[in-house]
Coordinates of C-alpha atoms in Angstrom, one line a residue:
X1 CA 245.7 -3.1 -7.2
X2 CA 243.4 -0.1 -9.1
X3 CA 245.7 2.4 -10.8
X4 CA 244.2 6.0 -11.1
X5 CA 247.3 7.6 -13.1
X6 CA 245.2 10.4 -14.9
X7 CA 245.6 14.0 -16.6
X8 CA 241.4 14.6 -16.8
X9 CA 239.5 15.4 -14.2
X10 CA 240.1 13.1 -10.7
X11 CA 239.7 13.0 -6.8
X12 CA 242.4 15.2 -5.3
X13 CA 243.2 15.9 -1.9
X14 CA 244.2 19.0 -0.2
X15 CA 245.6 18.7 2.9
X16 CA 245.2 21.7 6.0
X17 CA 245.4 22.3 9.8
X18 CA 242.6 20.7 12.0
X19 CA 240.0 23.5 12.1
X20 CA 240.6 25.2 8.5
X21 CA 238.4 22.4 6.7
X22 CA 235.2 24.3 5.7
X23 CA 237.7 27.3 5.2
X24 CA 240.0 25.3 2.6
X25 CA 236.7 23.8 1.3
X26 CA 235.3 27.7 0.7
X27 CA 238.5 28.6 -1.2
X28 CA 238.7 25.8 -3.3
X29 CA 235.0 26.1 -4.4
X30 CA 236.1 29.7 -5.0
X31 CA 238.8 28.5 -7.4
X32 CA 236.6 25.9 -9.4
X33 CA 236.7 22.8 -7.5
X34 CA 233.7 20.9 -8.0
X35 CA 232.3 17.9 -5.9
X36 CA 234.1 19.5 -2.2
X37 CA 234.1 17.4 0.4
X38 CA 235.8 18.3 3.8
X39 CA 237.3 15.6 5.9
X40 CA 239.0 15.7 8.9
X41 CA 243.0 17.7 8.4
X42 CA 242.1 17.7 4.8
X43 CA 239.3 18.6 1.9
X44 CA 238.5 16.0 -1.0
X45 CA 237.4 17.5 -4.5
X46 CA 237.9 16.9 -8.2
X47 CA 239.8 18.7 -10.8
X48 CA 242.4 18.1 -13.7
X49 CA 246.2 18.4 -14.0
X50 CA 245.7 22.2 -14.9
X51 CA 243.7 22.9 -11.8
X52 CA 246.6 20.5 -9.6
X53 CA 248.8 24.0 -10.8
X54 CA 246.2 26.7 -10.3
X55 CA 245.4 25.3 -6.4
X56 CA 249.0 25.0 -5.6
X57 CA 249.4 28.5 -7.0
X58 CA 246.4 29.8 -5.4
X59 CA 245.4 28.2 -2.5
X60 CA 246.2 30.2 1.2
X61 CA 244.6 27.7 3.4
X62 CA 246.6 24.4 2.0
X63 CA 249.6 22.5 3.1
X64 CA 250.0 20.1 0.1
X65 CA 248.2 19.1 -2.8
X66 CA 248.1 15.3 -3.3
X67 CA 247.3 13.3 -6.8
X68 CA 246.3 9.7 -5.9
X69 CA 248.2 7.2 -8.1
X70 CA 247.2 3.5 -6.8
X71 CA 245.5 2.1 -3.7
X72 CA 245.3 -1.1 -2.6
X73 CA 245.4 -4.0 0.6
X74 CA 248.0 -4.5 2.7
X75 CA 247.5 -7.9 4.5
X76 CA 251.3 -8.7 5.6
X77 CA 254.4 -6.4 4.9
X78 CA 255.6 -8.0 1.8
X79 CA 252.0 -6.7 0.5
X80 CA 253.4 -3.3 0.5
X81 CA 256.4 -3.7 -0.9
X82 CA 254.8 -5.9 -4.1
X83 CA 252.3 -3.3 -4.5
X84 CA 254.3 -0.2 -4.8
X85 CA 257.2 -2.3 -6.8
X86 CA 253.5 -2.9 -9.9
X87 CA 253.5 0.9 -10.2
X88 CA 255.1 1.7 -13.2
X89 CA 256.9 5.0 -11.4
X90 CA 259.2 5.0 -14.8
X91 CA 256.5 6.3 -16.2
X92 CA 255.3 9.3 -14.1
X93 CA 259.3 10.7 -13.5
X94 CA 262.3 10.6 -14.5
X95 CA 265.5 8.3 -12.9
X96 CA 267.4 11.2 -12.3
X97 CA 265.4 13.2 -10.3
X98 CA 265.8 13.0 -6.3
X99 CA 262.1 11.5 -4.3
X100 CA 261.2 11.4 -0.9
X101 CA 259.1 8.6 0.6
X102 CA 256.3 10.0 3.2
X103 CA 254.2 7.6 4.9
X104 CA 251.2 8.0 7.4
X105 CA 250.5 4.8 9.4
X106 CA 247.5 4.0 11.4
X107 CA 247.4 -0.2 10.6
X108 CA 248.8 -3.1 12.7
X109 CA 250.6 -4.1 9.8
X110 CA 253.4 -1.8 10.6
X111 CA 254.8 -0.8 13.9
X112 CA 255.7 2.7 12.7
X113 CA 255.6 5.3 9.5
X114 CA 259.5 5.2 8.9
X115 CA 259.7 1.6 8.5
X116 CA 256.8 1.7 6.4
X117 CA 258.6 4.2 4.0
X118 CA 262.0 2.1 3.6
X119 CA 259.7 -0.9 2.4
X120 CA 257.7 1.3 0.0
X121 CA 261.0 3.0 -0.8
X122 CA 262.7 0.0 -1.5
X123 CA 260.2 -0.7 -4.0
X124 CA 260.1 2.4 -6.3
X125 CA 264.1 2.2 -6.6
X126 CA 264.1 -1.4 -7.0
X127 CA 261.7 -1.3 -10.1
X128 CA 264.2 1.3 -11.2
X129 CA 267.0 -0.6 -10.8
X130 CA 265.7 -3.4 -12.0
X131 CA 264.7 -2.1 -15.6
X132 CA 267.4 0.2 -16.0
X133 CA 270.5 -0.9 -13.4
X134 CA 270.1 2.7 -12.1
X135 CA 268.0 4.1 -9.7
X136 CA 266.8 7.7 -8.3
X137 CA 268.7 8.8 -5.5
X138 CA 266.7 9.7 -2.1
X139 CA 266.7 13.3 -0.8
X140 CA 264.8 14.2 2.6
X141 CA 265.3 18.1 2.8
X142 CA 264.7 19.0 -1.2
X143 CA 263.2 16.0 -3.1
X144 CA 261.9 16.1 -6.7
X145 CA 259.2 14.3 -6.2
X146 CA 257.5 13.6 -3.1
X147 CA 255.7 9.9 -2.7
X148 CA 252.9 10.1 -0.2
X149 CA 251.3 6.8 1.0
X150 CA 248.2 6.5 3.8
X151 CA 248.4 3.3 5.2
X152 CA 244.8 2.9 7.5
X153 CA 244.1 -0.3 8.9
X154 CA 244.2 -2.8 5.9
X155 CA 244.0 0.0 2.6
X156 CA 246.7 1.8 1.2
X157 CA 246.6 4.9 -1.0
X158 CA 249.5 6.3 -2.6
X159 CA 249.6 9.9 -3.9
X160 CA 252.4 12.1 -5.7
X161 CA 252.4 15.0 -3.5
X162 CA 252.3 18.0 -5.9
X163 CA 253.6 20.8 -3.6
X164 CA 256.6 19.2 -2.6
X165 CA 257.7 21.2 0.2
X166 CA 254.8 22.1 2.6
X167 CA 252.5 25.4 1.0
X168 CA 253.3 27.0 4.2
X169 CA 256.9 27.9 3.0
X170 CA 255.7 30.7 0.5
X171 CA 259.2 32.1 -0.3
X172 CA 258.9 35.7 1.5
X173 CA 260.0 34.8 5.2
X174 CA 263.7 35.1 5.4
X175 CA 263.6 36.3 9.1
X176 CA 261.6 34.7 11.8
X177 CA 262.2 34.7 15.8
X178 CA 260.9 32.2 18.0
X179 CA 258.0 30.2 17.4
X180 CA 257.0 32.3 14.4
X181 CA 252.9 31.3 13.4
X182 CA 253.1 29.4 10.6
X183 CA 251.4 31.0 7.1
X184 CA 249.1 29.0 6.5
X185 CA 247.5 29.1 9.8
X186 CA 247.6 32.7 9.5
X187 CA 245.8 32.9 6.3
X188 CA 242.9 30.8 8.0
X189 CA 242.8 33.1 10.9
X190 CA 242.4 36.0 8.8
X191 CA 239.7 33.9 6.8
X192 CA 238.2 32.8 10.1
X193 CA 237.8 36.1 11.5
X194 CA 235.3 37.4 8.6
X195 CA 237.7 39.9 7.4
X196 CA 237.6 40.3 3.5
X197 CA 240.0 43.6 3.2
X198 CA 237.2 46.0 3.5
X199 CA 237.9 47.9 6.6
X200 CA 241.6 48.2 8.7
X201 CA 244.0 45.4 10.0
X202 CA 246.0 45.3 12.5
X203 CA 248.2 43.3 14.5
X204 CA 249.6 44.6 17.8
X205 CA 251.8 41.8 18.3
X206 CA 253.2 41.3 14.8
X207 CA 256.4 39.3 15.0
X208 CA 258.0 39.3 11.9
X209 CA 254.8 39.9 10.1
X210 CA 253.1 36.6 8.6
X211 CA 249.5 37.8 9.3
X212 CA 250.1 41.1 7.9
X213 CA 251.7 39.6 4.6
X214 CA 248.8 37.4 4.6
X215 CA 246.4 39.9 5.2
X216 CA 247.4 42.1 2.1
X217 CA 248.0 38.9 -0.1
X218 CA 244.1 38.3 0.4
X219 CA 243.4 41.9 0.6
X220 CA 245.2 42.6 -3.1
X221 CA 244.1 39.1 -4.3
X222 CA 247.5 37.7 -4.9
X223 CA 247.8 34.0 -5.4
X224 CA 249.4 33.2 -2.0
X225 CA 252.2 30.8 -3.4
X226 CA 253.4 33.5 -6.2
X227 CA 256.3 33.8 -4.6
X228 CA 257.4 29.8 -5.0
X229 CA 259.9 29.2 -7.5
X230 CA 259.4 25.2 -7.2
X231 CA 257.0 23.0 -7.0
X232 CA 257.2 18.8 -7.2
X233 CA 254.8 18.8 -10.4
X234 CA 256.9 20.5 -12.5
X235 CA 259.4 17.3 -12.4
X236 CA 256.4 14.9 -13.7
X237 CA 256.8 13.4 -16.9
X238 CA 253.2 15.3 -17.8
X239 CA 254.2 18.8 -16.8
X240 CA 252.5 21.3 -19.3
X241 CA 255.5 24.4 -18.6
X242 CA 252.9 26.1 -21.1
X243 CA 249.7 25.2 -19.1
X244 CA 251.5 26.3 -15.9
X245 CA 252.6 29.6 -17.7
X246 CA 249.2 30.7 -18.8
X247 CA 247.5 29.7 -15.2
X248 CA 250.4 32.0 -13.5
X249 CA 249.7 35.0 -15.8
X250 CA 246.3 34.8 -15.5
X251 CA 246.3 34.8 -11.7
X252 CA 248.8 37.6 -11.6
X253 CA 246.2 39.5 -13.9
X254 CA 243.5 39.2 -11.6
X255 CA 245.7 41.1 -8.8
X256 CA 243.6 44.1 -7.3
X257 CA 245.4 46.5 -4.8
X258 CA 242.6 47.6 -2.3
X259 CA 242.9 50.5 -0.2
X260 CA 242.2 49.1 3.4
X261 CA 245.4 49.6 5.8
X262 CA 247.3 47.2 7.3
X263 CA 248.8 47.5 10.2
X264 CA 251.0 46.4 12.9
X265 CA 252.6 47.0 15.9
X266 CA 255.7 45.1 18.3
X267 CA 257.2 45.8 21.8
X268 CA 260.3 44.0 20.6
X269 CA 262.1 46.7 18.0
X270 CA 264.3 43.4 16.3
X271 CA 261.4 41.8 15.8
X272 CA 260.1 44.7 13.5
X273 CA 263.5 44.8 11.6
X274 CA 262.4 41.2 10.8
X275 CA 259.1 41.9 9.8
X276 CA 260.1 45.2 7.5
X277 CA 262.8 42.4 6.3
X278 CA 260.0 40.1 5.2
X279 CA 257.3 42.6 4.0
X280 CA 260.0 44.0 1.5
X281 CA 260.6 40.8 0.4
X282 CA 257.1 40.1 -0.5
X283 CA 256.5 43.3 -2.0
X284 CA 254.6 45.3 0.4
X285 CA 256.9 47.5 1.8
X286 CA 254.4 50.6 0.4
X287 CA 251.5 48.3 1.2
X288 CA 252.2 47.7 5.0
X289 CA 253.2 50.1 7.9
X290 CA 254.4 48.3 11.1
X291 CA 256.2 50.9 14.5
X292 CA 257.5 50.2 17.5
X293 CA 254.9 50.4 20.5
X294 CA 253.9 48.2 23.3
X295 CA 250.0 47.3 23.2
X296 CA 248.9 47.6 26.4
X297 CA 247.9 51.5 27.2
X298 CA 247.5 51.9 23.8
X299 CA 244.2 53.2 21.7
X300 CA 243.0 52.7 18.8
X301 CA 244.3 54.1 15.4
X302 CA 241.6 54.3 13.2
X303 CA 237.7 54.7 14.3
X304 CA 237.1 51.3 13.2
X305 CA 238.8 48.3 12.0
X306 CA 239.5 44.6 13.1
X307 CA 242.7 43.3 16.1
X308 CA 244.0 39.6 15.2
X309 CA 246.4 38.5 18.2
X310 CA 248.7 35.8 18.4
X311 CA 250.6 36.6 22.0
X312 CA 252.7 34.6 23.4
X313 CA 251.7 31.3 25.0
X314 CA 252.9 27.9 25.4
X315 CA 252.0 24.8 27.6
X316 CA 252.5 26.6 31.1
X317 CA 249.5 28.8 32.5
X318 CA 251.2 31.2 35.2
X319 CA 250.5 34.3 36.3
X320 CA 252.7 36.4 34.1
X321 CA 250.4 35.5 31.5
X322 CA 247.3 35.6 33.4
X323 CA 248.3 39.6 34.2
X324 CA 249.2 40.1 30.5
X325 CA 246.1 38.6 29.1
X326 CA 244.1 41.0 32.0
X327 CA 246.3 44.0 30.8
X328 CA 245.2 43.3 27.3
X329 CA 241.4 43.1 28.0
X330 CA 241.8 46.4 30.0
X331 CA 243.6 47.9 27.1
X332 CA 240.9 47.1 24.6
X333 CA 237.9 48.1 26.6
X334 CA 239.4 51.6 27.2
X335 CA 241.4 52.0 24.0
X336 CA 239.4 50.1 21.5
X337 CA 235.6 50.7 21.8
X338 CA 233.9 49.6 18.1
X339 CA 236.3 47.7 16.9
X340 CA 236.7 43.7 16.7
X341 CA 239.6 41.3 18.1
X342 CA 240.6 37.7 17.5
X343 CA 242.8 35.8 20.2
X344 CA 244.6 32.5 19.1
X345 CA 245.8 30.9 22.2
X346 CA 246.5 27.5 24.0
X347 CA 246.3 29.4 27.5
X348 CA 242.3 28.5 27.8
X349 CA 242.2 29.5 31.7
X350 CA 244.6 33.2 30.4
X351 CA 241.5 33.7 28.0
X352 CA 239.2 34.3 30.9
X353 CA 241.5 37.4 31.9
X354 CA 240.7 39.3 28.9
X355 CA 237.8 39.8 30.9
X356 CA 235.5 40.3 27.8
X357 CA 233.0 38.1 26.7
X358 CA 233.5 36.5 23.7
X359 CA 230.9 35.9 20.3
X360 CA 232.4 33.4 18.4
X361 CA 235.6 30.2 20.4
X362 CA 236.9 27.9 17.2
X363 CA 239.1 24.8 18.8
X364 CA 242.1 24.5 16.5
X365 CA 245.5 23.5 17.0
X366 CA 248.7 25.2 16.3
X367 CA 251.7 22.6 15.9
X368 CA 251.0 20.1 18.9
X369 CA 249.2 22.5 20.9
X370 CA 245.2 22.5 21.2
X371 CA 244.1 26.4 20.6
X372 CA 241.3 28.3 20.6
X373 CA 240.5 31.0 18.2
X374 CA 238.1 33.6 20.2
X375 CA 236.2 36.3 18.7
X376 CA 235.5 39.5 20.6
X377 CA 233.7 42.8 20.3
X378 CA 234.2 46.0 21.9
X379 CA 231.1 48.3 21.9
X380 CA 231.2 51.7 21.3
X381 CA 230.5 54.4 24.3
X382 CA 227.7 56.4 24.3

């Protein structure tokens, strides 16, 4: 078994939605990282335990940042359960803090990921109890710490997962309604798009407002996760509170308030209430103007500026959607010459009603369901 317990500089991982790769890779490169390397769901790249903090803090596009701890071969099942029980876990956290095993599976070895994570699991606390006839107690909805193994094939890497809860739960959205997009997509499809905070925003189907909290996080550079009280580093045995401190102060320094407006728009008036509850939350109840107004027959506020949609869609392609998507189309060629739109959406066929042809289709996938993120432009008449 190799150990790579380490506070210098190390391989991390930063884990993302299938089609944000080269995006996360960008941003992390941005931040610092050196030797980037994007993978598939996830980007590789080195840094120390000060930049572990300053990516969780910072980073839009990420879902978790992972330290690797040990890796090693699993052969039989007892293999696993040997190998985790060598890793001296006393010395990376505390006994009384609560952990969380996580396990991704892809080997013969195991017939599924849960049973995978009682054996590794069974490990950790039985090294515990072993030394000290006590042992940490497990907690699946708010762990501590967070024990991440990859089991592929025959190799096994294990990771402390530094965020903890996924990056996606930023700690402004109190009120969501169904199937709300989750942020960290909608960070990467405001990254995707091209749009840098230079020119207007809007969304005409806002929800409860996630892309235009996003939006003005990126517009104002705010480190995304500012709003996080908690994340699983700060119960290692190596958490530097004073490191942490002085990372977080700087970022909040580097905060610029742009003037570009952000914008939105829903048909459904609780929805709004939900997104004004939310935009208060996060501090951008001056910073963001959403009203009450159905899209279609509408035109355009500003003479320029840039649409991002997320309309409703789901696994059933019917007509209702089919006339919705063609009533949207119709509404941006008459309403919405000059300006740019981006369409997320799993109805691939419902795209074609739009009727407009598109300059840029990015397959992604949001939750289970295969997307694709189009880009269109409306001319301007003569």
């Amino acid at each position: 078994m190799e150990l790579t317990i380490s506070t210098k500089d190390q391989t991390l991982i930063a884990k993302t939605f299938f089609g944000l790769e080269t995006v996360l890779a960008r941003e992390l490169r941005h931040l610092g990282a050196r030797d980037v390397k994007p993978l598939k769901r996830a980007v590789s790249f080195t840094g120390d335990l000060g930049f572990i903090y300053k990516s969780n803090l910072w980073s839009a596009t990420a879902l978790r940042i992972l330290r690797p701890i040990a890796n090693f071969e699993v052969h039989r099942q007892d293999d696993l359960y040997h190998n985790m029980s060598q890793i001296p876990w006393e010395d990376l956290f505390g006994i009384e803090k609560n952990i969380m095993i996580d396990a991704v599976v892809h080997s013969d070895t195991f017939s599924n990921s849960h049973y995978a994570s009682l054996r590794a699991k069974d490990a950790v606390v039985g090294r515990f109890t072993k030394k000290f006839k006590r042992r940490p107690s497990i907690d699946k909805e708010n762990p501590h710490v967070v024990i991440s193994i990859h089991l592929i094939r025959n190799h096994c890497e294990v990771f402390l997962d530094s965020s903890g809860r996924s990056l996606h739960r930023r700690g402004y959205r109190d009120a969501v309604g169904p199937a709300p997009i989750n942020e960290v997509l909608a960070a990467g499809l405001i990254r995707l798009s091209g749009w840098e905070g230079r020119q207007t925003l809007y969304d005409p189907m806002c929800g409860s407002g996630t892309i235009l909290t996003e939006a003005a996080i990126l517009a104002d550079n705010i480190p995304a996760n500012i709003y996080r009280k908690d994340f699983s580093f700060m119960h290692w045995r190596d958490y530097d509170e004073e490191l942490h401190a002085v990372i977080e102060e700087s970022a909040l320094n580097k905060a610029n308030p742009s003037s570009c407006k952000i914008i939105g728009s829903d048909s459904d008036i609780s929805m709004l209430t939900k997104a004004n509850i939310n935009i208060e939350k996060a501090l951008f109840q001056d910073r963001i103007k959403v009203w009450h107004q159905d899209f279609i027959g509408s035109t355009k506020p500003e003479e320029n500026g840039m649409l991002i949609f997320n309309p409703p869609y789901d696994k059933k392609l019917t007509s209702d959607n089919f006339k919705l998507y063609q009533e949207i189309g119709d509404t941006l060629k008459q309403g919405y010459d000059g300006w740019t739109a981006w369409f997320i959406s799993s109805d691939l066929e419902a795209l074609k009603y739009l009727g407009l042809r598109t300059k840029s289709k990015i397959k992604m996938y949001n939750g289970k369901l295969e997307c694709r993120y189009v880009g269109l432009e409306m001319y301007k008449s003569k």
